[in-house]
């Protein structure tokens, strides 16, 4: 059975779909895509059913990451069961996820994305790029590449 990783942000249209795409890329080149499966979700429901933000998609495509996911809201009733790791993009996401956890087993699955960073260690969150400019979207991808590299090493242990 594949291990399942869920990336979670607020809207599921910028950071978490990008994390999903970056991680899928890394799993593929490391020949681990038959062992792990990725998905993403948002704690909020405003963008459910939408494709990822156009600006986020444009920046990601330049690095050859293709954001194909459709936004959905995190579902505590099914997602805690289904996923092995549930990784929040920022501290608010992590705390929202923790407040939905039903027991210790759920709680132990919740991680913070930036904890896997080895270069961008001065960030404790992947900053929300939604209301900012182009630099914000590039920074998201820089941090996610660093974190996914660290996550891959952690999974490989
Ligand atoms: P995300 O970015 O959480 O990285 O998908 C956001 C997307 C939408 C909103 C906020 C953040 N919003 O307020 O609609």
PDB file of C-alpha atoms and ligand atoms in Angstrom:
ATOM      1  CA  UNK A   1       0.000   0.000   0.000  1.00  0.00           C
ATOM      2  CA  UNK A   2       1.249   3.458  -0.908  1.00  0.00           C
ATOM      3  CA  UNK A   3       1.909   5.917   1.906  1.00  0.00           C
ATOM      4  CA  UNK A   4      -0.215   9.015   1.541  1.00  0.00           C
ATOM      5  CA  UNK A   5       0.879  12.609   2.083  1.00  0.00           C
ATOM      6  CA  UNK A   6      -1.574  15.499   2.347  1.00  0.00           C
ATOM      7  CA  UNK A   7      -0.431  19.115   2.000  1.00  0.00           C
ATOM      8  CA  UNK A   8      -2.737  21.702   3.553  1.00  0.00           C
ATOM      9  CA  UNK A   9      -2.992  25.507   3.247  1.00  0.00           C
ATOM     10  CA  UNK A  10      -5.847  27.998   3.580  1.00  0.00           C
ATOM     11  CA  UNK A  11      -7.360  28.183   0.090  1.00  0.00           C
ATOM     12  CA  UNK A  12      -5.840  25.117  -1.631  1.00  0.00           C
ATOM     13  CA  UNK A  13      -5.141  27.255  -4.697  1.00  0.00           C
ATOM     14  CA  UNK A  14      -1.572  28.500  -4.098  1.00  0.00           C
ATOM     15  CA  UNK A  15       0.754  26.854  -1.584  1.00  0.00           C
ATOM     16  CA  UNK A  16      -0.574  23.338  -1.044  1.00  0.00           C
ATOM     17  CA  UNK A  17      -1.228  22.493  -4.723  1.00  0.00           C
ATOM     18  CA  UNK A  18       2.326  23.688  -5.377  1.00  0.00           C
ATOM     19  CA  UNK A  19       3.690  21.517  -2.559  1.00  0.00           C
ATOM     20  CA  UNK A  20       1.818  18.575  -4.074  1.00  0.00           C
ATOM     21  CA  UNK A  21       3.297  19.229  -7.534  1.00  0.00           C
ATOM     22  CA  UNK A  22       6.865  19.817  -6.276  1.00  0.00           C
ATOM     23  CA  UNK A  23       6.746  16.660  -4.140  1.00  0.00           C
ATOM     24  CA  UNK A  24       5.321  14.610  -7.024  1.00  0.00           C
ATOM     25  CA  UNK A  25       8.229  15.810  -9.171  1.00  0.00           C
ATOM     26  CA  UNK A  26      10.811  14.822  -6.550  1.00  0.00           C
ATOM     27  CA  UNK A  27       9.190  11.427  -5.952  1.00  0.00           C
ATOM     28  CA  UNK A  28       9.237  10.724  -9.664  1.00  0.00           C
ATOM     29  CA  UNK A  29      12.927  11.526 -10.267  1.00  0.00           C
ATOM     30  CA  UNK A  30      13.841   9.502  -7.175  1.00  0.00           C
ATOM     31  CA  UNK A  31      11.756   6.548  -8.408  1.00  0.00           C
ATOM     32  CA  UNK A  32       9.601   6.693  -5.287  1.00  0.00           C
ATOM     33  CA  UNK A  33       6.298   7.489  -6.956  1.00  0.00           C
ATOM     34  CA  UNK A  34       5.156   3.887  -6.589  1.00  0.00           C
ATOM     35  CA  UNK A  35       5.650   4.145  -2.806  1.00  0.00           C
ATOM     36  CA  UNK A  36       4.115   7.537  -2.031  1.00  0.00           C
ATOM     37  CA  UNK A  37       1.040   9.411  -3.170  1.00  0.00           C
ATOM     38  CA  UNK A  38       0.304  13.133  -2.665  1.00  0.00           C
ATOM     39  CA  UNK A  39      -2.846  15.209  -2.388  1.00  0.00           C
ATOM     40  CA  UNK A  40      -3.685  18.705  -1.106  1.00  0.00           C
ATOM     41  CA  UNK A  41      -6.570  20.459   0.633  1.00  0.00           C
ATOM     42  CA  UNK A  42      -7.525  23.803   2.182  1.00  0.00           C
ATOM     43  CA  UNK A  43      -8.772  24.549   5.673  1.00  0.00           C
ATOM     44  CA  UNK A  44     -11.142  27.082   4.051  1.00  0.00           C
ATOM     45  CA  UNK A  45     -13.831  26.331   1.492  1.00  0.00           C
ATOM     46  CA  UNK A  46     -14.003  29.548  -0.584  1.00  0.00           C
ATOM     47  CA  UNK A  47     -12.228  28.131  -3.638  1.00  0.00           C
ATOM     48  CA  UNK A  48     -13.596  24.588  -3.676  1.00  0.00           C
ATOM     49  CA  UNK A  49     -13.844  23.243  -7.233  1.00  0.00           C
ATOM     50  CA  UNK A  50     -11.402  25.792  -8.668  1.00  0.00           C
ATOM     51  CA  UNK A  51      -8.097  25.160 -10.382  1.00  0.00           C
ATOM     52  CA  UNK A  52      -4.975  26.583  -8.743  1.00  0.00           C
ATOM     53  CA  UNK A  53      -4.429  30.358  -8.882  1.00  0.00           C
ATOM     54  CA  UNK A  54      -3.287  31.463 -12.367  1.00  0.00           C
ATOM     55  CA  UNK A  55      -0.330  33.404 -10.973  1.00  0.00           C
ATOM     56  CA  UNK A  56       0.812  30.397  -8.952  1.00  0.00           C
ATOM     57  CA  UNK A  57       0.455  28.153 -12.015  1.00  0.00           C
ATOM     58  CA  UNK A  58       2.479  30.537 -14.172  1.00  0.00           C
ATOM     59  CA  UNK A  59       5.370  30.677 -11.702  1.00  0.00           C
ATOM     60  CA  UNK A  60       5.301  26.905 -11.126  1.00  0.00           C
ATOM     61  CA  UNK A  61       5.220  26.099 -14.852  1.00  0.00           C
ATOM     62  CA  UNK A  62       8.452  28.064 -15.336  1.00  0.00           C
ATOM     63  CA  UNK A  63      10.101  25.511 -13.057  1.00  0.00           C
ATOM     64  CA  UNK A  64       8.327  22.665 -14.835  1.00  0.00           C
ATOM     65  CA  UNK A  65       5.802  21.919 -12.093  1.00  0.00           C
ATOM     66  CA  UNK A  66       2.306  21.412 -13.432  1.00  0.00           C
ATOM     67  CA  UNK A  67      -0.511  22.249 -11.050  1.00  0.00           C
ATOM     68  CA  UNK A  68      -3.436  20.058 -12.015  1.00  0.00           C
ATOM     69  CA  UNK A  69      -5.315  19.733  -8.736  1.00  0.00           C
ATOM     70  CA  UNK A  70      -8.831  21.023  -8.100  1.00  0.00           C
ATOM     71  CA  UNK A  71      -9.353  22.766  -4.740  1.00  0.00           C
ATOM     72  CA  UNK A  72     -11.138  20.894  -1.979  1.00  0.00           C
ATOM     73  CA  UNK A  73     -11.652  21.480   1.725  1.00  0.00           C
ATOM     74  CA  UNK A  74      -9.915  19.372   4.360  1.00  0.00           C
ATOM     75  CA  UNK A  75     -12.320  16.783   5.735  1.00  0.00           C
ATOM     76  CA  UNK A  76     -11.461  15.664   9.287  1.00  0.00           C
ATOM     77  CA  UNK A  77     -13.869  12.730   9.079  1.00  0.00           C
ATOM     78  CA  UNK A  78     -12.014  11.042   6.223  1.00  0.00           C
ATOM     79  CA  UNK A  79      -8.602  12.710   5.782  1.00  0.00           C
ATOM     80  CA  UNK A  80      -7.186  11.783   9.198  1.00  0.00           C
ATOM     81  CA  UNK A  81      -7.941   8.136   8.408  1.00  0.00           C
ATOM     82  CA  UNK A  82      -6.745   8.180   4.842  1.00  0.00           C
ATOM     83  CA  UNK A  83      -3.418  10.024   5.130  1.00  0.00           C
ATOM     84  CA  UNK A  84      -0.171   9.069   6.872  1.00  0.00           C
ATOM     85  CA  UNK A  85       1.217  12.607   7.073  1.00  0.00           C
ATOM     86  CA  UNK A  86      -0.801  15.840   7.050  1.00  0.00           C
ATOM     87  CA  UNK A  87       1.486  18.797   6.461  1.00  0.00           C
ATOM     88  CA  UNK A  88       0.378  22.387   7.091  1.00  0.00           C
ATOM     89  CA  UNK A  89       1.971  25.217   5.100  1.00  0.00           C
ATOM     90  CA  UNK A  90       1.836  27.805   7.894  1.00  0.00           C
ATOM     91  CA  UNK A  91       1.386  27.951  11.639  1.00  0.00           C
ATOM     92  CA  UNK A  92      -2.294  28.859  11.355  1.00  0.00           C
ATOM     93  CA  UNK A  93      -2.921  25.811   9.127  1.00  0.00           C
ATOM     94  CA  UNK A  94      -1.106  23.605  11.659  1.00  0.00           C
ATOM     95  CA  UNK A  95      -3.099  24.976  14.550  1.00  0.00           C
ATOM     96  CA  UNK A  96      -6.409  24.658  12.622  1.00  0.00           C
ATOM     97  CA  UNK A  97      -5.552  21.052  11.780  1.00  0.00           C
ATOM     98  CA  UNK A  98      -4.663  20.325  15.407  1.00  0.00           C
ATOM     99  CA  UNK A  99      -7.993  21.730  16.567  1.00  0.00           C
ATOM    100  CA  UNK A 100      -9.773  19.250  14.249  1.00  0.00           C
ATOM    101  CA  UNK A 101      -7.757  16.228  15.406  1.00  0.00           C
ATOM    102  CA  UNK A 102      -9.934  13.630  17.149  1.00  0.00           C
ATOM    103  CA  UNK A 103      -7.203  11.811  19.062  1.00  0.00           C
ATOM    104  CA  UNK A 104      -3.453  11.417  19.572  1.00  0.00           C
ATOM    105  CA  UNK A 105      -3.043   9.331  16.452  1.00  0.00           C
ATOM    106  CA  UNK A 106      -4.479  12.187  14.360  1.00  0.00           C
ATOM    107  CA  UNK A 107      -2.311  14.739  16.166  1.00  0.00           C
ATOM    108  CA  UNK A 108       0.855  12.755  15.482  1.00  0.00           C
ATOM    109  CA  UNK A 109       0.216  12.903  11.739  1.00  0.00           C
ATOM    110  CA  UNK A 110       0.222  16.735  11.681  1.00  0.00           C
ATOM    111  CA  UNK A 111       3.501  18.368  10.641  1.00  0.00           C
ATOM    112  CA  UNK A 112       4.692  21.822   9.667  1.00  0.00           C
ATOM    113  CA  UNK A 113       6.155  22.115   6.149  1.00  0.00           C
ATOM    114  CA  UNK A 114       8.989  24.455   7.098  1.00  0.00           C
ATOM    115  CA  UNK A 115      10.287  21.973   9.695  1.00  0.00           C
ATOM    116  CA  UNK A 116      11.701  20.028   6.735  1.00  0.00           C
ATOM    117  CA  UNK A 117      13.723  23.012   5.461  1.00  0.00           C
ATOM    118  CA  UNK A 118      17.512  22.869   5.636  1.00  0.00           C
ATOM    119  CA  UNK A 119      18.249  26.205   3.897  1.00  0.00           C
ATOM    120  CA  UNK A 120      15.171  28.381   4.558  1.00  0.00           C
ATOM    121  CA  UNK A 121      15.370  27.665   8.270  1.00  0.00           C
ATOM    122  CA  UNK A 122      14.489  31.249   9.245  1.00  0.00           C
ATOM    123  CA  UNK A 123      10.902  30.685   8.051  1.00  0.00           C
ATOM    124  CA  UNK A 124       8.363  29.013  10.331  1.00  0.00           C
ATOM    125  CA  UNK A 125       5.668  29.290   7.643  1.00  0.00           C
ATOM    126  CA  UNK A 126       5.375  29.224   3.867  1.00  0.00           C
ATOM    127  CA  UNK A 127       4.170  32.849   3.477  1.00  0.00           C
ATOM    128  CA  UNK A 128       0.719  33.314   1.922  1.00  0.00           C
ATOM    129  CA  UNK A 129       1.355  34.820  -1.556  1.00  0.00           C
ATOM    130  CA  UNK A 130      -2.297  35.603  -2.373  1.00  0.00           C
ATOM    131  CA  UNK A 131      -2.346  39.364  -1.795  1.00  0.00           C
ATOM    132  CA  UNK A 132       1.271  40.019  -2.769  1.00  0.00           C
ATOM    133  CA  UNK A 133       3.374  40.285  -5.919  1.00  0.00           C
ATOM    134  CA  UNK A 134       5.480  38.003  -8.102  1.00  0.00           C
ATOM    135  CA  UNK A 135       8.280  37.728  -5.523  1.00  0.00           C
ATOM    136  CA  UNK A 136       5.896  36.021  -3.101  1.00  0.00           C
ATOM    137  CA  UNK A 137       5.100  33.246  -5.560  1.00  0.00           C
ATOM    138  CA  UNK A 138       8.792  32.662  -6.268  1.00  0.00           C
ATOM    139  CA  UNK A 139       9.517  32.557  -2.533  1.00  0.00           C
ATOM    140  CA  UNK A 140       6.773  29.942  -2.065  1.00  0.00           C
ATOM    141  CA  UNK A 141       8.447  27.723  -4.667  1.00  0.00           C
ATOM    142  CA  UNK A 142      11.936  28.288  -3.209  1.00  0.00           C
ATOM    143  CA  UNK A 143      10.781  27.274   0.274  1.00  0.00           C
ATOM    144  CA  UNK A 144       8.742  24.324  -1.034  1.00  0.00           C
ATOM    145  CA  UNK A 145      11.697  22.947  -3.008  1.00  0.00           C
ATOM    146  CA  UNK A 146      13.840  23.109   0.118  1.00  0.00           C
ATOM    147  CA  UNK A 147      11.147  21.526   2.308  1.00  0.00           C
ATOM    148  CA  UNK A 148      10.305  18.758  -0.187  1.00  0.00           C
ATOM    149  CA  UNK A 149      13.985  17.845  -0.408  1.00  0.00           C
ATOM    150  CA  UNK A 150      14.086  17.537   3.385  1.00  0.00           C
ATOM    151  CA  UNK A 151      10.815  15.624   3.485  1.00  0.00           C
ATOM    152  CA  UNK A 152      12.115  13.170   0.894  1.00  0.00           C
ATOM    153  CA  UNK A 153      15.207  12.523   3.044  1.00  0.00           C
ATOM    154  CA  UNK A 154      13.024  12.041   6.098  1.00  0.00           C
ATOM    155  CA  UNK A 155      10.807   9.517   4.275  1.00  0.00           C
ATOM    156  CA  UNK A 156      13.839   7.652   3.000  1.00  0.00           C
ATOM    157  CA  UNK A 157      15.207   7.048   6.539  1.00  0.00           C
TER     158      UNK A 157
HETATM  159  P1  LIG B   1      -3.321  29.457  -0.300  1.00  0.00           P
HETATM  160  O1  LIG B   1      -3.516  31.018  -0.646  1.00  0.00           O
HETATM  161  O2  LIG B   1      -3.805  29.264   1.110  1.00  0.00           O
HETATM  162  O3  LIG B   1      -1.850  29.273  -0.442  1.00  0.00           O
HETATM  163  O4  LIG B   1      -4.140  28.709  -1.337  1.00  0.00           O
HETATM  164  C1  LIG B   1      -4.727  31.692  -0.448  1.00  0.00           C
HETATM  165  C2  LIG B   1      -5.734  31.589  -1.381  1.00  0.00           C
HETATM  166  C3  LIG B   1      -6.923  32.283  -1.207  1.00  0.00           C
HETATM  167  C4  LIG B   1      -7.106  33.062  -0.092  1.00  0.00           C
HETATM  168  C5  LIG B   1      -6.100  33.144   0.859  1.00  0.00           C
HETATM  169  C6  LIG B   1      -4.925  32.459   0.680  1.00  0.00           C
HETATM  170  N1  LIG B   1      -8.310  33.792   0.068  1.00  0.00           N
HETATM  171  O5  LIG B   1      -8.398  34.565   1.040  1.00  0.00           O
HETATM  172  O6  LIG B   1      -9.237  33.648  -0.716  1.00  0.00           O
END
